[in-house]
Coordinates of C-alpha atoms in Angstrom, one line a residue:
M1116 CA 0.0 0.0 0.0
A1117 CA 1.5 3.4 -1.1
G1118 CA 2.3 5.7 1.8
Q1119 CA 2.4 2.9 4.3
R1120 CA 5.3 3.0 6.7
T1121 CA 7.4 0.0 7.8
L1122 CA 6.9 0.0 11.6
R1123 CA 7.9 -2.2 14.4
R1124 CA 5.0 -3.5 16.5
A1125 CA 4.1 -1.3 19.4
V1126 CA 5.0 -3.4 22.5
S1127 CA 5.4 -1.0 25.4
D1128 CA 2.5 0.9 26.9
E1129 CA 4.2 4.1 25.8
D1130 CA 4.5 2.8 22.2
K1131 CA 0.9 1.7 22.2
Q1132 CA -0.3 5.1 23.4
R1133 CA 1.8 6.8 20.8
R1134 CA 0.4 4.6 18.0
R1135 CA -3.2 5.1 19.3
R1136 CA -2.5 8.9 19.2
E1137 CA -1.2 8.7 15.7
I1138 CA -4.4 6.9 14.6
L1139 CA -6.5 9.5 16.4
D1140 CA -4.6 12.4 14.8
A1141 CA -5.1 10.9 11.3
A1142 CA -8.8 10.2 12.1
Q1143 CA -9.3 13.8 13.2
Q1144 CA -7.9 15.0 9.9
V1145 CA -9.8 12.6 7.7
F1146 CA -13.1 12.8 9.5
S1147 CA -12.9 16.6 9.5
E1148 CA -12.2 16.8 5.8
H1149 CA -14.6 14.2 4.5
G1150 CA -17.2 13.8 7.3
Y1151 CA -18.2 10.7 9.1
N1152 CA -20.2 8.9 6.4
A1153 CA -17.6 9.4 3.6
T1154 CA -14.7 8.2 5.8
T1155 CA -13.6 4.6 6.0
V1156 CA -11.2 2.9 8.4
A1157 CA -9.0 2.3 5.4
D1158 CA -8.9 6.1 4.8
V1159 CA -7.8 6.7 8.4
A1160 CA -5.1 3.9 8.2
R1161 CA -3.8 5.5 5.0
G1162 CA -3.8 8.9 6.7
A1163 CA -1.7 7.4 9.5
G1164 CA 0.6 5.5 7.1
L1165 CA -0.5 2.3 8.7
S1166 CA -2.0 -0.9 7.5
Y1167 CA -5.8 -1.3 7.7
G1168 CA -5.5 -4.1 10.3
V1169 CA -3.4 -2.0 12.7
V1170 CA -6.3 0.3 13.3
Y1171 CA -8.4 -2.6 14.3
W1172 CA -5.8 -3.6 17.0
Y1173 CA -6.7 -0.3 18.7
F1174 CA -10.4 0.3 17.7
E1175 CA -13.1 -2.3 17.2
S1176 CA -14.9 -0.3 14.5
K1177 CA -15.3 3.0 12.8
D1178 CA -17.9 3.9 15.4
D1179 CA -15.5 3.0 18.2
L1180 CA -12.7 5.1 16.6
F1181 CA -15.0 8.1 16.1
A1182 CA -16.3 7.9 19.7
A1183 CA -12.7 7.8 21.0
L1184 CA -11.8 10.7 18.8
M1185 CA -14.8 12.7 20.1
S1186 CA -13.8 12.0 23.6
A1187 CA -10.3 13.1 23.0
E1188 CA -11.5 16.3 21.4
E1189 CA -13.7 17.0 24.4
E1190 CA -10.9 16.4 26.8
A1191 CA -8.5 18.6 24.9
L1192 CA -11.0 21.5 24.9
R1193 CA -11.9 21.1 28.6
R1194 CA -8.2 20.8 29.5
R1195 CA -7.5 24.1 27.6
I1196 CA -10.2 25.9 29.5
R1197 CA -9.0 24.5 32.9
E1198 CA -5.5 25.5 32.1
A1199 CA -6.6 29.0 31.2
L1200 CA -8.6 29.3 34.4
V1201 CA -5.7 28.1 36.5
A1202 CA -3.3 30.5 34.8
D1203 CA -5.8 33.4 35.5
A1204 CA -6.9 32.4 39.0
G1205 CA -8.4 35.8 39.8
D1206 CA -11.5 36.3 41.9
D1207 CA -13.6 38.4 39.4
V1208 CA -16.2 36.1 38.0
G1209 CA -16.6 38.3 34.9
D1210 CA -12.9 37.8 34.2
L1211 CA -13.1 34.0 34.8
L1212 CA -16.0 33.7 32.4
R1213 CA -14.2 35.8 29.8
V1214 CA -11.1 33.6 30.2
A1215 CA -13.2 30.5 29.7
V1216 CA -14.9 31.8 26.6
R1217 CA -11.6 33.2 25.2
A1218 CA -9.9 29.9 25.8
T1219 CA -12.7 28.2 23.9
F1220 CA -12.4 30.5 20.9
E1221 CA -8.6 30.3 20.9
Y1222 CA -8.8 26.5 21.0
F1223 CA -11.1 26.4 17.9
E1224 CA -8.9 29.0 16.1
E1225 CA -5.8 27.0 16.8
N1226 CA -7.4 23.6 15.9
P1227 CA -9.4 24.1 12.7
A1228 CA -9.8 20.3 12.3
S1229 CA -11.4 20.1 15.7
T1230 CA -13.8 22.9 14.8
R1231 CA -14.8 21.2 11.6
L1232 CA -15.1 17.9 13.4
L1233 CA -17.3 19.2 16.2
F1234 CA -19.5 21.5 14.1
R1235 CA -19.6 20.1 10.6
D1236 CA -22.6 18.1 9.5
T1237 CA -23.3 16.8 13.0
S1238 CA -26.7 15.6 11.9
A1239 CA -25.1 13.3 9.4
F1240 CA -23.3 11.4 12.2
G1241 CA -26.5 9.9 13.4
D1242 CA -28.3 9.7 16.8
R1243 CA -25.4 8.1 18.7
F1244 CA -23.0 10.9 17.8
E1245 CA -25.5 13.6 18.2
R1246 CA -26.0 12.4 21.8
H1247 CA -22.2 12.3 22.2
L1248 CA -22.0 15.9 21.0
S1249 CA -24.9 16.9 23.3
G1250 CA -23.0 15.3 26.1
I1251 CA -19.9 17.3 25.3
F1252 CA -22.0 20.5 25.2
G1253 CA -23.7 19.5 28.4
R1254 CA -20.5 19.0 30.3
F1255 CA -19.2 22.3 28.9
I1256 CA -22.3 24.0 30.3
G1257 CA -21.8 22.1 33.6
D1258 CA -18.3 23.6 33.8
L1259 CA -19.6 27.1 33.3
E1260 CA -22.4 26.4 35.7
A1261 CA -19.9 25.5 38.4
L1262 CA -18.1 28.9 37.8
V1263 CA -21.5 30.7 38.1
V1264 CA -22.4 28.9 41.3
D1265 CA -19.0 29.7 42.8
A1266 CA -19.4 33.3 41.9
Q1267 CA -22.9 33.4 43.4
E1268 CA -21.7 31.8 46.6
R1269 CA -19.0 34.4 46.9
G1270 CA -21.3 37.3 46.2
Y1271 CA -20.0 38.3 42.8
L1272 CA -23.2 37.4 41.0
R1273 CA -26.8 38.0 41.9
P1274 CA -28.9 34.9 42.6
A1275 CA -30.3 33.5 39.4
P1276 CA -30.7 30.0 37.9
A1277 CA -27.0 29.1 37.5
R1278 CA -27.7 26.7 34.6
M1279 CA -29.5 29.5 32.7
V1280 CA -26.7 31.9 33.3
A1281 CA -24.2 29.2 32.0
Y1282 CA -26.3 28.8 28.8
A1283 CA -26.3 32.5 28.3
C1284 CA -22.5 32.7 28.7
A1285 CA -22.0 29.8 26.3
S1286 CA -24.2 31.4 23.7
L1287 CA -22.0 34.5 23.8

């Protein structure tokens, strides 16, 4: 197969994690360019420079690969927001919310494949992945809600339904 690399088998846990990451990186690019339905496991393997069978050592199916990719995307975004909040550990809730929103926009600007992946043709992914995307958004809202509750408890925000305030912030 053209473009395929000659690789030694990943034996150590570190090698296996690196190989899994290579597959996920290729999957991110291929899924974001072609969409879920038009992408095959063979396309991802080709993008990673691996044989078709190697992908199946790490993921049971295209659905399993995509679900793992979506989880990795969510974790990367949430990690970016957490890191930004820790770096700017001020007390002003307005600043904290601005930091969280800014970190979100910066993440998407720096990761165009993630943006395409999370926002492109989501209805074409089917119910399972729409639920997964809804879960990502729900956890994002939950993170914002926790900031709002903390700010309310500390007297920085007026009492209001924290979840509604979180949705309002997310919509900004």
